[in-house]
mmCIF file of C-alpha atoms and ligand atoms in Angstrom:
data_model
loop_
_atom_site.group_PDB
_atom_site.id
_atom_site.type_symbol
_atom_site.label_atom_id
_atom_site.label_comp_id
_atom_site.label_asym_id
_atom_site.label_seq_id
_atom_site.Cartn_x
_atom_site.Cartn_y
_atom_site.Cartn_z
ATOM 1 C CA UNK A 1 -90.916 -82.663 -50.986
ATOM 2 C CA UNK A 2 -92.438 -79.065 -50.211
ATOM 3 C CA UNK A 3 -89.754 -76.511 -49.257
ATOM 4 C CA UNK A 4 -90.563 -72.931 -47.835
ATOM 5 C CA UNK A 5 -87.911 -70.334 -47.670
ATOM 6 C CA UNK A 6 -87.583 -67.637 -45.014
ATOM 7 C CA UNK A 7 -85.131 -64.784 -46.065
ATOM 8 C CA UNK A 8 -84.620 -61.039 -45.555
ATOM 9 C CA UNK A 9 -82.461 -60.102 -48.213
ATOM 10 C CA UNK A 10 -81.453 -60.560 -51.837
ATOM 11 C CA UNK A 11 -82.173 -64.163 -52.030
ATOM 12 C CA UNK A 12 -79.323 -65.707 -53.913
ATOM 13 C CA UNK A 13 -79.840 -68.853 -51.897
ATOM 14 C CA UNK A 14 -83.447 -68.953 -52.861
ATOM 15 C CA UNK A 15 -82.531 -68.467 -56.457
ATOM 16 C CA UNK A 16 -79.994 -71.362 -56.439
ATOM 17 C CA UNK A 17 -82.599 -73.571 -54.959
ATOM 18 C CA UNK A 18 -85.268 -72.701 -57.533
ATOM 19 C CA UNK A 19 -82.985 -73.200 -60.363
ATOM 20 C CA UNK A 20 -81.826 -76.490 -59.234
ATOM 21 C CA UNK A 21 -85.525 -77.589 -58.671
ATOM 22 C CA UNK A 22 -86.769 -76.119 -61.932
ATOM 23 C CA UNK A 23 -83.751 -77.676 -63.863
ATOM 24 C CA UNK A 24 -84.530 -81.227 -62.426
ATOM 25 C CA UNK A 25 -81.266 -81.269 -60.180
ATOM 26 C CA UNK A 26 -83.234 -81.257 -56.799
ATOM 27 C CA UNK A 27 -86.275 -83.148 -56.135
ATOM 28 C CA UNK A 28 -88.289 -80.439 -54.433
ATOM 29 C CA UNK A 29 -91.127 -77.969 -54.960
ATOM 30 C CA UNK A 30 -90.470 -74.437 -53.743
ATOM 31 C CA UNK A 31 -93.987 -73.623 -52.202
ATOM 32 C CA UNK A 32 -93.265 -70.191 -50.612
ATOM 33 C CA UNK A 33 -91.059 -67.368 -49.618
ATOM 34 C CA UNK A 34 -91.465 -65.432 -46.366
ATOM 35 C CA UNK A 35 -89.881 -62.448 -45.153
ATOM 36 C CA UNK A 36 -89.741 -59.949 -42.119
ATOM 37 C CA UNK A 37 -88.984 -57.205 -44.661
ATOM 38 C CA UNK A 38 -91.683 -55.978 -47.355
ATOM 39 C CA UNK A 39 -88.682 -54.473 -49.300
ATOM 40 C CA UNK A 40 -86.567 -57.802 -49.306
ATOM 41 C CA UNK A 41 -85.744 -58.367 -53.028
ATOM 42 C CA UNK A 42 -86.152 -61.997 -52.627
ATOM 43 C CA UNK A 43 -89.940 -61.401 -52.564
ATOM 44 C CA UNK A 44 -89.870 -60.071 -56.124
ATOM 45 C CA UNK A 45 -87.398 -62.812 -57.146
ATOM 46 C CA UNK A 46 -89.975 -65.415 -56.067
ATOM 47 C CA UNK A 47 -93.177 -63.663 -57.426
ATOM 48 C CA UNK A 48 -91.349 -63.499 -60.872
ATOM 49 C CA UNK A 49 -90.857 -67.172 -60.798
ATOM 50 C CA UNK A 50 -94.371 -67.963 -59.721
ATOM 51 C CA UNK A 51 -93.661 -68.836 -56.165
ATOM 52 C CA UNK A 52 -96.014 -67.250 -53.616
ATOM 53 C CA UNK A 53 -94.133 -64.766 -51.428
ATOM 54 C CA UNK A 54 -95.199 -62.863 -48.381
ATOM 55 C CA UNK A 55 -93.908 -60.541 -45.720
ATOM 56 C CA UNK A 56 -95.233 -59.742 -42.144
ATOM 57 C CA UNK A 57 -94.033 -56.936 -40.303
ATOM 58 C CA UNK A 58 -92.524 -57.034 -36.607
ATOM 59 C CA UNK A 59 -94.358 -53.626 -36.079
ATOM 60 C CA UNK A 60 -97.449 -55.214 -36.324
ATOM 61 C CA UNK A 61 -96.998 -57.603 -33.408
ATOM 62 C CA UNK A 62 -96.783 -56.789 -29.709
ATOM 63 C CA UNK A 63 -93.423 -58.851 -29.221
ATOM 64 C CA UNK A 64 -90.832 -61.196 -30.854
ATOM 65 C CA UNK A 65 -92.663 -64.331 -29.968
ATOM 66 C CA UNK A 66 -95.989 -63.078 -31.197
ATOM 67 C CA UNK A 67 -94.399 -62.190 -34.420
ATOM 68 C CA UNK A 68 -92.521 -65.544 -34.845
ATOM 69 C CA UNK A 69 -95.770 -67.440 -34.208
ATOM 70 C CA UNK A 70 -97.661 -65.288 -36.715
ATOM 71 C CA UNK A 71 -94.941 -65.821 -39.333
ATOM 72 C CA UNK A 72 -94.441 -69.436 -38.776
ATOM 73 C CA UNK A 73 -98.276 -69.862 -38.894
ATOM 74 C CA UNK A 74 -98.307 -68.272 -42.436
ATOM 75 C CA UNK A 75 -95.402 -70.726 -43.263
ATOM 76 C CA UNK A 76 -97.520 -73.587 -42.004
ATOM 77 C CA UNK A 77 -100.353 -72.723 -44.246
ATOM 78 C CA UNK A 78 -98.372 -73.876 -47.520
ATOM 79 C CA UNK A 79 -97.552 -77.246 -45.621
ATOM 80 C CA UNK A 80 -93.783 -77.422 -46.070
ATOM 81 C CA UNK A 81 -91.705 -80.462 -45.292
ATOM 82 C CA UNK A 82 -88.735 -78.338 -44.719
ATOM 83 C CA UNK A 83 -88.083 -74.772 -44.021
ATOM 84 C CA UNK A 84 -85.046 -73.310 -45.227
ATOM 85 C CA UNK A 85 -83.721 -69.955 -43.525
ATOM 86 C CA UNK A 86 -81.366 -68.489 -46.145
ATOM 87 C CA UNK A 87 -80.425 -64.984 -44.943
ATOM 88 C CA UNK A 88 -83.200 -64.602 -42.489
ATOM 89 C CA UNK A 89 -81.842 -62.069 -40.284
ATOM 90 C CA UNK A 90 -83.954 -62.090 -37.210
ATOM 91 C CA UNK A 91 -83.494 -64.389 -34.094
ATOM 92 C CA UNK A 92 -86.326 -66.684 -33.579
ATOM 93 C CA UNK A 93 -87.929 -67.193 -30.378
ATOM 94 C CA UNK A 94 -87.236 -70.762 -29.304
ATOM 95 C CA UNK A 95 -90.944 -71.386 -28.354
ATOM 96 C CA UNK A 96 -92.102 -70.727 -31.711
ATOM 97 C CA UNK A 97 -89.628 -73.077 -33.138
ATOM 98 C CA UNK A 98 -90.723 -76.127 -31.076
ATOM 99 C CA UNK A 99 -93.148 -77.758 -33.859
ATOM 100 C CA UNK A 100 -90.523 -77.464 -36.412
ATOM 101 C CA UNK A 101 -87.790 -79.078 -34.834
ATOM 102 C CA UNK A 102 -85.792 -81.334 -37.278
ATOM 103 C CA UNK A 103 -87.648 -79.605 -40.154
ATOM 104 C CA UNK A 104 -85.927 -76.343 -40.379
ATOM 105 C CA UNK A 105 -82.492 -75.490 -41.407
ATOM 106 C CA UNK A 106 -80.162 -72.357 -41.757
ATOM 107 C CA UNK A 107 -77.220 -71.808 -43.831
ATOM 108 C CA UNK A 108 -74.715 -69.566 -41.896
ATOM 109 C CA UNK A 109 -71.669 -68.187 -43.418
ATOM 110 C CA UNK A 110 -68.860 -69.590 -41.112
ATOM 111 C CA UNK A 111 -67.639 -72.931 -40.089
ATOM 112 C CA UNK A 112 -69.560 -73.386 -37.067
ATOM 113 C CA UNK A 113 -69.147 -73.666 -34.116
ATOM 114 C CA UNK A 114 -66.771 -70.779 -34.990
ATOM 115 C CA UNK A 115 -68.115 -67.355 -35.587
ATOM 116 C CA UNK A 116 -71.762 -67.730 -34.569
ATOM 117 C CA UNK A 117 -73.837 -64.534 -35.200
ATOM 118 C CA UNK A 118 -73.070 -61.514 -37.455
ATOM 119 C CA UNK A 119 -70.141 -60.276 -39.531
ATOM 120 C CA UNK A 120 -68.460 -63.697 -39.841
ATOM 121 C CA UNK A 121 -66.116 -62.862 -42.677
ATOM 122 C CA UNK A 122 -64.620 -59.800 -40.795
ATOM 123 C CA UNK A 123 -64.409 -61.720 -37.708
ATOM 124 C CA UNK A 124 -62.697 -64.800 -39.641
ATOM 125 C CA UNK A 125 -60.154 -62.189 -41.008
ATOM 126 C CA UNK A 126 -59.447 -60.513 -37.747
ATOM 127 C CA UNK A 127 -58.944 -63.990 -36.164
ATOM 128 C CA UNK A 128 -56.374 -64.865 -38.702
ATOM 129 C CA UNK A 129 -58.453 -67.939 -39.685
ATOM 130 C CA UNK A 130 -56.664 -69.967 -42.457
ATOM 131 C CA UNK A 131 -60.022 -71.417 -43.379
ATOM 132 C CA UNK A 132 -63.499 -70.170 -43.410
ATOM 133 C CA UNK A 133 -66.661 -71.420 -45.048
ATOM 134 C CA UNK A 134 -70.394 -72.067 -44.665
ATOM 135 C CA UNK A 135 -72.482 -74.427 -42.544
ATOM 136 C CA UNK A 136 -75.948 -75.833 -43.060
ATOM 137 C CA UNK A 137 -77.402 -76.769 -39.518
ATOM 138 C CA UNK A 138 -80.836 -77.527 -37.967
ATOM 139 C CA UNK A 139 -82.490 -74.560 -36.294
ATOM 140 C CA UNK A 140 -82.726 -74.777 -32.749
ATOM 141 C CA UNK A 141 -83.400 -72.223 -29.796
ATOM 142 C CA UNK A 142 -79.694 -71.601 -29.636
ATOM 143 C CA UNK A 143 -78.608 -69.210 -32.259
ATOM 144 C CA UNK A 144 -76.410 -70.858 -35.117
ATOM 145 C CA UNK A 145 -76.181 -73.533 -32.623
ATOM 146 C CA UNK A 146 -78.058 -76.678 -33.908
ATOM 147 C CA UNK A 147 -76.573 -79.898 -35.156
ATOM 148 C CA UNK A 148 -74.409 -79.405 -38.392
ATOM 149 C CA UNK A 149 -75.661 -81.269 -41.494
ATOM 150 C CA UNK A 150 -72.874 -80.173 -43.790
ATOM 151 C CA UNK A 151 -70.105 -77.596 -44.379
ATOM 152 C CA UNK A 152 -68.212 -75.994 -47.133
ATOM 153 C CA UNK A 153 -64.465 -74.759 -46.708
ATOM 154 C CA UNK A 154 -62.854 -72.034 -48.543
ATOM 155 C CA UNK A 155 -59.213 -70.853 -47.904
ATOM 156 C CA UNK A 156 -58.627 -67.436 -46.520
ATOM 157 C CA UNK A 157 -56.059 -65.777 -48.906
ATOM 158 C CA UNK A 158 -53.447 -63.125 -48.382
ATOM 159 C CA UNK A 159 -54.957 -59.838 -49.441
ATOM 160 C CA UNK A 160 -58.551 -60.831 -48.722
ATOM 161 C CA UNK A 161 -60.817 -58.349 -47.740
ATOM 162 C CA UNK A 162 -64.376 -58.766 -46.196
ATOM 163 C CA UNK A 163 -65.978 -58.591 -49.774
ATOM 164 C CA UNK A 164 -63.657 -61.066 -51.407
ATOM 165 C CA UNK A 165 -63.895 -63.587 -48.759
ATOM 166 C CA UNK A 166 -67.672 -63.124 -48.401
ATOM 167 C CA UNK A 167 -68.029 -63.720 -52.337
ATOM 168 C CA UNK A 168 -65.746 -66.811 -52.163
ATOM 169 C CA UNK A 169 -67.953 -68.275 -49.315
ATOM 170 C CA UNK A 170 -71.230 -67.403 -50.772
ATOM 171 C CA UNK A 171 -70.343 -69.110 -54.134
ATOM 172 C CA UNK A 172 -69.875 -72.297 -52.106
ATOM 173 C CA UNK A 173 -73.068 -71.713 -50.074
ATOM 174 C CA UNK A 174 -75.294 -72.431 -53.026
ATOM 175 C CA UNK A 175 -74.108 -75.997 -53.922
ATOM 176 C CA UNK A 176 -73.942 -76.648 -50.113
ATOM 177 C CA UNK A 177 -77.340 -75.700 -49.582
ATOM 178 C CA UNK A 178 -78.707 -77.684 -52.666
ATOM 179 C CA UNK A 179 -76.719 -80.850 -51.449
ATOM 180 C CA UNK A 180 -78.010 -80.532 -48.044
ATOM 181 C CA UNK A 181 -81.812 -80.151 -49.151
ATOM 182 C CA UNK A 182 -81.316 -82.984 -51.425
ATOM 183 C CA UNK A 183 -79.998 -85.313 -48.785
ATOM 184 C CA UNK A 184 -83.022 -84.271 -46.489
ATOM 185 C CA UNK A 185 -85.529 -84.672 -49.380
ATOM 186 C CA UNK A 186 -84.158 -88.084 -50.139
ATOM 187 C CA UNK A 187 -84.069 -89.055 -46.564
ATOM 188 C CA UNK A 188 -80.381 -89.698 -46.469
ATOM 189 C CA UNK A 189 -80.231 -86.944 -43.468
ATOM 190 C CA UNK A 190 -83.009 -87.282 -40.990
ATOM 191 C CA UNK A 191 -83.753 -85.857 -37.565
ATOM 192 C CA UNK A 192 -84.638 -89.085 -35.370
ATOM 193 C CA UNK A 193 -84.727 -89.633 -31.677
ATOM 194 C CA UNK A 194 -83.670 -86.127 -30.995
ATOM 195 C CA UNK A 195 -80.450 -86.298 -33.141
ATOM 196 C CA UNK A 196 -79.319 -86.196 -36.986
ATOM 197 C CA UNK A 197 -78.648 -89.469 -38.536
ATOM 198 C CA UNK A 198 -76.786 -89.839 -41.818
ATOM 199 C CA UNK A 199 -78.268 -93.072 -43.237
ATOM 200 C CA UNK A 200 -77.626 -95.562 -40.395
ATOM 201 C CA UNK A 201 -75.018 -93.660 -38.466
ATOM 202 C CA UNK A 202 -75.728 -90.519 -36.207
ATOM 203 C CA UNK A 203 -74.153 -87.147 -37.143
HETATM 204 C C1 LIG B 1 -75.741 -65.729 -46.912
HETATM 205 O O1 LIG B 1 -74.438 -65.251 -46.839
HETATM 206 C C2 LIG B 1 -76.128 -66.596 -45.573
HETATM 207 O O2 LIG B 1 -75.282 -67.391 -45.448
HETATM 208 C C3 LIG B 1 -76.487 -65.648 -44.771
HETATM 209 O O3 LIG B 1 -77.046 -64.518 -45.434
HETATM 210 C C4 LIG B 1 -76.672 -64.538 -46.740
HETATM 211 C C5 LIG B 1 -77.948 -64.738 -47.490
HETATM 212 O O4 LIG B 1 -77.738 -64.471 -48.867
HETATM 213 N N1 LIG B 1 -77.362 -66.070 -43.668
HETATM 214 P P1 LIG B 1 -78.878 -64.585 -49.865
HETATM 215 O O5 LIG B 1 -79.989 -63.645 -49.348
HETATM 216 O O6 LIG B 1 -79.273 -66.098 -50.026
HETATM 217 O O7 LIG B 1 -78.298 -64.114 -51.246
#
């Protein structure tokens, strides 16, 4: 089961997937890492582990749609069964996503549908949320709006600041992402008839 990762940053989620795959805890092969930032540390993390990595620059394309189409064409070239967005920080044009419906997931650091978008930890603190966490969801044209596959919940503790809360969430993101990719790779969770199924029951 071939996984391509799209990322813009440090790549801790990529590293977690790669470790799980290479230690035999996840029945997948990581076949490529793709970024919109040539300076993204995740690219070096991938290359030093023998995973092909490339970046494309939005500056080289006339508009968002054409950049997204070019990037997803590069991704398509490695023939992934699933694209995992893990810290990919650009909004994708829905028209470029159409061929990938059901085959692209994102991990987002909030308990969706709460706190879509950016600065989720700060917003959870400001909202006085007692609980926070991460969500793995199918990517659709709606930002952070696709069907949720799985979530991890962490408590918001007295004295939490954005960094402490973010660290507590990130620590749970990694096993959440591994479990979600595992379920998709084994067909336990699947996209069928325009909706997500978990086994024989719709999610
Ligand atoms: C994670 O918090 C993820 O939820 C968000 O961006 C961060 C990516 O971290 N989308 P990393 O690059 O995988 O370490």
